PDB file of C-alpha atoms in Angstrom:
ATOM      1  CA  LEU A   1      86.088 120.114 148.496  1.00  0.00           C
ATOM      2  CA  ARG A   2      82.684 117.652 147.128  1.00  0.00           C
ATOM      3  CA  LEU A   3      81.126 117.453 150.177  1.00  0.00           C
ATOM      4  CA  GLY A   4      81.963 121.010 151.700  1.00  0.00           C
ATOM      5  CA  PHE A   5      80.083 122.009 148.280  1.00  0.00           C
ATOM      6  CA  MET A   6      76.795 119.894 149.097  1.00  0.00           C
ATOM      7  CA  ASN A   7      76.815 120.623 152.664  1.00  0.00           C
ATOM      8  CA  LEU A   8      76.883 124.594 151.350  1.00  0.00           C
ATOM      9  CA  LYS A   9      74.552 123.916 148.951  1.00  0.00           C
ATOM     10  CA  LEU A  10      72.306 122.298 152.011  1.00  0.00           C
ATOM     11  CA  GLY A  11      72.432 125.039 154.423  1.00  0.00           C
ATOM     12  CA  ASN A  12      75.258 123.248 156.746  1.00  0.00           C
ATOM     13  CA  ILE A  13      77.441 126.029 157.137  1.00  0.00           C
ATOM     14  CA  PRO A  14      79.219 124.337 160.502  1.00  0.00           C
ATOM     15  CA  GLU A  15      79.801 121.481 158.558  1.00  0.00           C
ATOM     16  CA  ALA A  16      80.790 122.792 155.240  1.00  0.00           C
ATOM     17  CA  GLU A  17      83.225 125.580 156.924  1.00  0.00           C
ATOM     18  CA  ALA A  18      84.700 122.101 158.334  1.00  0.00           C
ATOM     19  CA  ARG A  19      84.820 120.292 154.940  1.00  0.00           C
ATOM     20  CA  PHE A  20      86.469 123.328 153.538  1.00  0.00           C
ATOM     21  CA  SER A  21      89.051 123.987 156.370  1.00  0.00           C
ATOM     22  CA  MET A  22      90.075 120.751 156.629  1.00  0.00           C
ATOM     23  CA  LEU A  23      90.792 120.950 152.976  1.00  0.00           C
ATOM     24  CA  ARG A  24      93.382 124.115 153.525  1.00  0.00           C
ATOM     25  CA  LYS A  25      94.700 122.244 155.922  1.00  0.00           C
ATOM     26  CA  GLN A  26      95.877 119.046 155.295  1.00  0.00           C
ATOM     27  CA  PHE A  27      96.251 119.784 151.490  1.00  0.00           C
ATOM     28  CA  PRO A  28      97.239 123.795 151.423  1.00  0.00           C
ATOM     29  CA  GLU A  29      98.821 123.152 148.194  1.00  0.00           C
ATOM     30  CA  ASP A  30      95.997 121.079 146.559  1.00  0.00           C
ATOM     31  CA  GLU A  31      94.941 123.293 143.249  1.00  0.00           C
ATOM     32  CA  ASN A  32      91.089 123.247 144.726  1.00  0.00           C
ATOM     33  CA  VAL A  33      91.980 125.302 147.566  1.00  0.00           C
ATOM     34  CA  PRO A  34      91.072 128.732 146.206  1.00  0.00           C
ATOM     35  CA  LEU A  35      87.287 127.010 145.134  1.00  0.00           C
ATOM     36  CA  THR A  36      86.542 127.065 148.674  1.00  0.00           C
ATOM     37  CA  TYR A  37      86.612 130.888 149.221  1.00  0.00           C
ATOM     38  CA  TYR A  38      85.006 131.114 145.719  1.00  0.00           C
ATOM     39  CA  TYR A  39      82.146 128.944 146.969  1.00  0.00           C
ATOM     40  CA  TRP A  40      81.911 130.980 149.483  1.00  0.00           C
ATOM     41  CA  GLY A  41      81.631 134.091 147.762  1.00  0.00           C
ATOM     42  CA  ASP A  42      79.400 132.881 145.657  1.00  0.00           C
ATOM     43  CA  TYR A  43      76.827 131.161 148.544  1.00  0.00           C
ATOM     44  CA  TYR A  44      76.849 135.482 150.437  1.00  0.00           C
ATOM     45  CA  TYR A  45      76.337 136.473 146.607  1.00  0.00           C
ATOM     46  CA  ASN A  46      73.241 134.366 145.719  1.00  0.00           C
ATOM     47  CA  LYS A  47      71.893 135.095 149.512  1.00  0.00           C
ATOM     48  CA  GLY A  48      72.094 138.726 148.568  1.00  0.00           C
ATOM     49  CA  ASP A  49      74.944 138.853 151.619  1.00  0.00           C
ATOM     50  CA  ILE A  50      76.741 140.911 148.961  1.00  0.00           C
ATOM     51  CA  SER A  51      79.336 142.608 151.029  1.00  0.00           C
ATOM     52  CA  ARG A  52      80.332 139.722 152.441  1.00  0.00           C
ATOM     53  CA  ALA A  53      80.842 138.114 149.195  1.00  0.00           C
ATOM     54  CA  ALA A  54      82.978 140.444 148.689  1.00  0.00           C
ATOM     55  CA  ASP A  55      85.391 139.191 150.678  1.00  0.00           C
ATOM     56  CA  PRO A  56      85.832 135.989 149.804  1.00  0.00           C
ATOM     57  CA  PHE A  57      86.281 136.831 146.067  1.00  0.00           C
ATOM     58  CA  GLN A  58      88.981 139.137 147.066  1.00  0.00           C
ATOM     59  CA  PHE A  59      90.860 137.005 148.952  1.00  0.00           C
ATOM     60  CA  VAL A  60      91.152 134.608 145.836  1.00  0.00           C
ATOM     61  CA  LEU A  61      92.415 137.297 143.937  1.00  0.00           C
ATOM     62  CA  GLN A  62      94.715 138.158 146.282  1.00  0.00           C
ATOM     63  CA  LYS A  63      96.065 134.645 147.463  1.00  0.00           C
ATOM     64  CA  TYR A  64      95.748 132.586 144.470  1.00  0.00           C
ATOM     65  CA  PRO A  65      96.062 135.094 141.522  1.00  0.00           C
ATOM     66  CA  ASN A  66      97.300 132.451 138.924  1.00  0.00           C
ATOM     67  CA  SER A  67      94.345 129.945 140.025  1.00  0.00           C
ATOM     68  CA  ARG A  68      92.472 128.457 137.465  1.00  0.00           C
ATOM     69  CA  PHE A  69      89.954 129.895 139.658  1.00  0.00           C
ATOM     70  CA  ALA A  70      90.866 133.988 139.553  1.00  0.00           C
ATOM     71  CA  ARG A  71      88.510 134.973 136.608  1.00  0.00           C
ATOM     72  CA  GLU A  72      85.303 133.279 138.521  1.00  0.00           C
ATOM     73  CA  ALA A  73      86.372 135.238 141.303  1.00  0.00           C
ATOM     74  CA  ALA A  74      87.222 138.534 140.106  1.00  0.00           C
ATOM     75  CA  MET A  75      83.724 138.851 138.422  1.00  0.00           C
ATOM     76  CA  GLY A  76      82.418 137.769 140.814  1.00  0.00           C
ATOM     77  CA  LEU A  77      84.098 140.723 142.671  1.00  0.00           C
ATOM     78  CA  ALA A  78      82.885 143.212 139.994  1.00  0.00           C
ATOM     79  CA  ARG A  79      79.414 142.231 140.630  1.00  0.00           C
ATOM     80  CA  SER A  80      79.144 142.764 144.298  1.00  0.00           C
ATOM     81  CA  PHE A  81      80.864 146.300 143.735  1.00  0.00           C
ATOM     82  CA  TYR A  82      78.631 146.940 141.409  1.00  0.00           C
ATOM     83  CA  ARG A  83      75.210 145.816 143.386  1.00  0.00           C
ATOM     84  CA  LEU A  84      77.678 147.910 146.663  1.00  0.00           C
ATOM     85  CA  GLY A  85      76.850 150.626 143.993  1.00  0.00           C
ATOM     86  CA  TYR A  86      81.730 150.428 144.152  1.00  0.00           C
ATOM     87  CA  PHE A  87      81.190 151.548 141.098  1.00  0.00           C
ATOM     88  CA  LYS A  88      84.693 152.718 140.768  1.00  0.00           C
ATOM     89  CA  GLN A  89      85.968 150.016 141.747  1.00  0.00           C
ATOM     90  CA  ALA A  90      83.935 147.509 140.315  1.00  0.00           C
ATOM     91  CA  TYR A  91      84.946 149.451 136.958  1.00  0.00           C
ATOM     92  CA  GLU A  92      88.939 148.724 138.722  1.00  0.00           C
ATOM     93  CA  ILE A  93      87.969 145.065 138.621  1.00  0.00           C
ATOM     94  CA  VAL A  94      86.441 145.067 135.163  1.00  0.00           C
ATOM     95  CA  GLU A  95      89.218 147.000 133.775  1.00  0.00           C
ATOM     96  CA  TYR A  96      91.568 143.768 135.557  1.00  0.00           C
ATOM     97  CA  ILE A  97      88.999 141.123 134.210  1.00  0.00           C
ATOM     98  CA  GLU A  98      90.102 142.858 130.545  1.00  0.00           C
ATOM     99  CA  LYS A  99      93.376 143.399 130.491  1.00  0.00           C
ATOM    100  CA  ARG A 100      94.022 139.356 132.016  1.00  0.00           C
ATOM    101  CA  TRP A 101      91.281 137.827 130.276  1.00  0.00           C
ATOM    102  CA  PRO A 102      90.569 140.125 127.117  1.00  0.00           C
ATOM    103  CA  ARG A 103      87.917 137.431 125.615  1.00  0.00           C
ATOM    104  CA  PHE A 104      86.035 136.653 128.300  1.00  0.00           C
ATOM    105  CA  TYR A 105      82.874 138.722 126.991  1.00  0.00           C
ATOM    106  CA  LEU A 106      82.515 135.598 123.812  1.00  0.00           C
ATOM    107  CA  ASP A 107      82.171 133.019 126.790  1.00  0.00           C
ATOM    108  CA  TYR A 108      79.539 134.984 128.873  1.00  0.00           C
ATOM    109  CA  PRO A 109      78.097 138.120 126.559  1.00  0.00           C
ATOM    110  CA  PRO A 110      76.664 139.413 129.666  1.00  0.00           C
ATOM    111  CA  PHE A 111      79.990 140.854 130.727  1.00  0.00           C
ATOM    112  CA  LEU A 112      79.809 143.759 128.620  1.00  0.00           C
ATOM    113  CA  ASN A 113      76.004 144.595 130.167  1.00  0.00           C
ATOM    114  CA  MET A 114      78.277 144.900 133.000  1.00  0.00           C
ATOM    115  CA  MET A 115      80.932 146.593 131.667  1.00  0.00           C
ATOM    116  CA  GLY A 116      78.702 148.613 129.994  1.00  0.00           C
ATOM    117  CA  ASP A 117      76.787 149.882 133.261  1.00  0.00           C
ATOM    118  CA  VAL A 118      79.726 150.829 135.194  1.00  0.00           C
ATOM    119  CA  ALA A 119      80.803 152.991 132.665  1.00  0.00           C
ATOM    120  CA  PHE A 120      77.746 154.622 132.104  1.00  0.00           C
ATOM    121  CA  ARG A 121      77.920 154.951 135.701  1.00  0.00           C
ATOM    122  CA  LEU A 122      80.784 156.603 136.341  1.00  0.00           C
ATOM    123  CA  ASN A 123      80.483 158.739 132.811  1.00  0.00           C
ATOM    124  CA  HIS A 124      82.533 157.350 130.713  1.00  0.00           C
ATOM    125  CA  LEU A 125      79.654 157.471 127.719  1.00  0.00           C
ATOM    126  CA  ASP A 126      82.591 156.559 125.307  1.00  0.00           C
ATOM    127  CA  THR A 127      83.156 153.180 126.901  1.00  0.00           C
ATOM    128  CA  ALA A 128      79.651 152.274 128.243  1.00  0.00           C
ATOM    129  CA  LEU A 129      78.892 152.994 124.028  1.00  0.00           C
ATOM    130  CA  ARG A 130      81.549 150.743 123.084  1.00  0.00           C
ATOM    131  CA  TYR A 131      80.709 147.391 126.086  1.00  0.00           C
ATOM    132  CA  TYR A 132      76.939 148.418 124.731  1.00  0.00           C
ATOM    133  CA  TRP A 133      77.351 148.266 120.547  1.00  0.00           C
ATOM    134  CA  LEU A 134      80.046 145.238 121.285  1.00  0.00           C
ATOM    135  CA  TYR A 135      76.969 143.018 123.505  1.00  0.00           C
ATOM    136  CA  VAL A 136      74.375 144.005 120.644  1.00  0.00           C
ATOM    137  CA  ASN A 137      76.203 143.074 117.896  1.00  0.00           C
ATOM    138  CA  ILE A 138      77.885 139.675 119.730  1.00  0.00           C
ATOM    139  CA  ALA A 139      73.848 138.522 120.876  1.00  0.00           C
ATOM    140  CA  PRO A 140      71.481 140.905 119.159  1.00  0.00           C
ATOM    141  CA  GLN A 141      68.629 137.987 120.370  1.00  0.00           C
ATOM    142  CA  GLY A 142      70.521 137.821 123.847  1.00  0.00           C
ATOM    143  CA  GLU A 143      68.053 138.093 126.804  1.00  0.00           C
ATOM    144  CA  GLU A 144      69.433 141.731 127.226  1.00  0.00           C
ATOM    145  CA  ALA A 145      69.366 142.693 124.038  1.00  0.00           C
ATOM    146  CA  ASP A 146      66.374 145.432 124.041  1.00  0.00           C
ATOM    147  CA  VAL A 147      67.181 147.070 127.069  1.00  0.00           C
ATOM    148  CA  ILE A 148      70.613 147.751 125.897  1.00  0.00           C
ATOM    149  CA  LEU A 149      69.896 149.546 123.035  1.00  0.00           C
ATOM    150  CA  THR A 150      67.427 151.298 125.128  1.00  0.00           C
ATOM    151  CA  ARG A 151      70.681 152.597 127.246  1.00  0.00           C
ATOM    152  CA  ILE A 152      72.575 153.019 123.737  1.00  0.00           C
ATOM    153  CA  GLY A 153      69.624 155.738 122.723  1.00  0.00           C
ATOM    154  CA  ASP A 154      69.739 157.401 126.146  1.00  0.00           C
ATOM    155  CA  VAL A 155      74.214 157.960 126.164  1.00  0.00           C
ATOM    156  CA  TYR A 156      73.358 159.247 122.438  1.00  0.00           C
ATOM    157  CA  SER A 157      70.702 161.326 124.067  1.00  0.00           C
ATOM    158  CA  MET A 158      73.439 161.965 126.573  1.00  0.00           C
ATOM    159  CA  MET A 159      75.761 162.949 124.157  1.00  0.00           C
ATOM    160  CA  ARG A 160      73.141 165.186 122.518  1.00  0.00           C
ATOM    161  CA  GLN A 161      72.913 162.985 119.649  1.00  0.00           C
ATOM    162  CA  LYS A 162      70.154 162.770 118.379  1.00  0.00           C
ATOM    163  CA  ARG A 163      69.659 161.431 115.308  1.00  0.00           C
ATOM    164  CA  ALA A 164      71.484 158.320 116.708  1.00  0.00           C
ATOM    165  CA  ALA A 165      68.849 158.034 119.797  1.00  0.00           C
ATOM    166  CA  GLU A 166      66.478 157.647 117.605  1.00  0.00           C
ATOM    167  CA  GLN A 167      67.632 154.882 116.063  1.00  0.00           C
ATOM    168  CA  ALA A 168      68.643 153.053 119.118  1.00  0.00           C
ATOM    169  CA  TYR A 169      65.897 153.543 120.106  1.00  0.00           C
TER     170      TYR A 169
END
């Protein structure tokens, strides 16, 4: 696993694939097998090949739903769908994450931003507000707090709540 990961990080793709395949064939029941797929998804995502990134993340969720890496794979899949503009699919994955790991956002507050953005894109304005406000309340000094407050103002404007929008802005 480590040799495959190192080769992947160094860009030695054939060697990484060989190492990961060796692990899968020799130790198919090893708990790290799903991680080999997650690493591929993460590799493609970071390279900007988002459509190729989604497949390994989805594979982890389908074949290894109880893996300790399923949560990260679900997050990777949601981010991939979001970046691809598949907002309905991203929303389904976001709901899945929220139901299966209801307090995930405490470990990773930026997830709330994506949850809000996905809901906003699908015109679920009340849901978007809930996620955005939750982010601001959990991480008021967070990296994205100022942008999210602006989005909150935008949502209130769309809902024709002028006074609330002004306060958010």
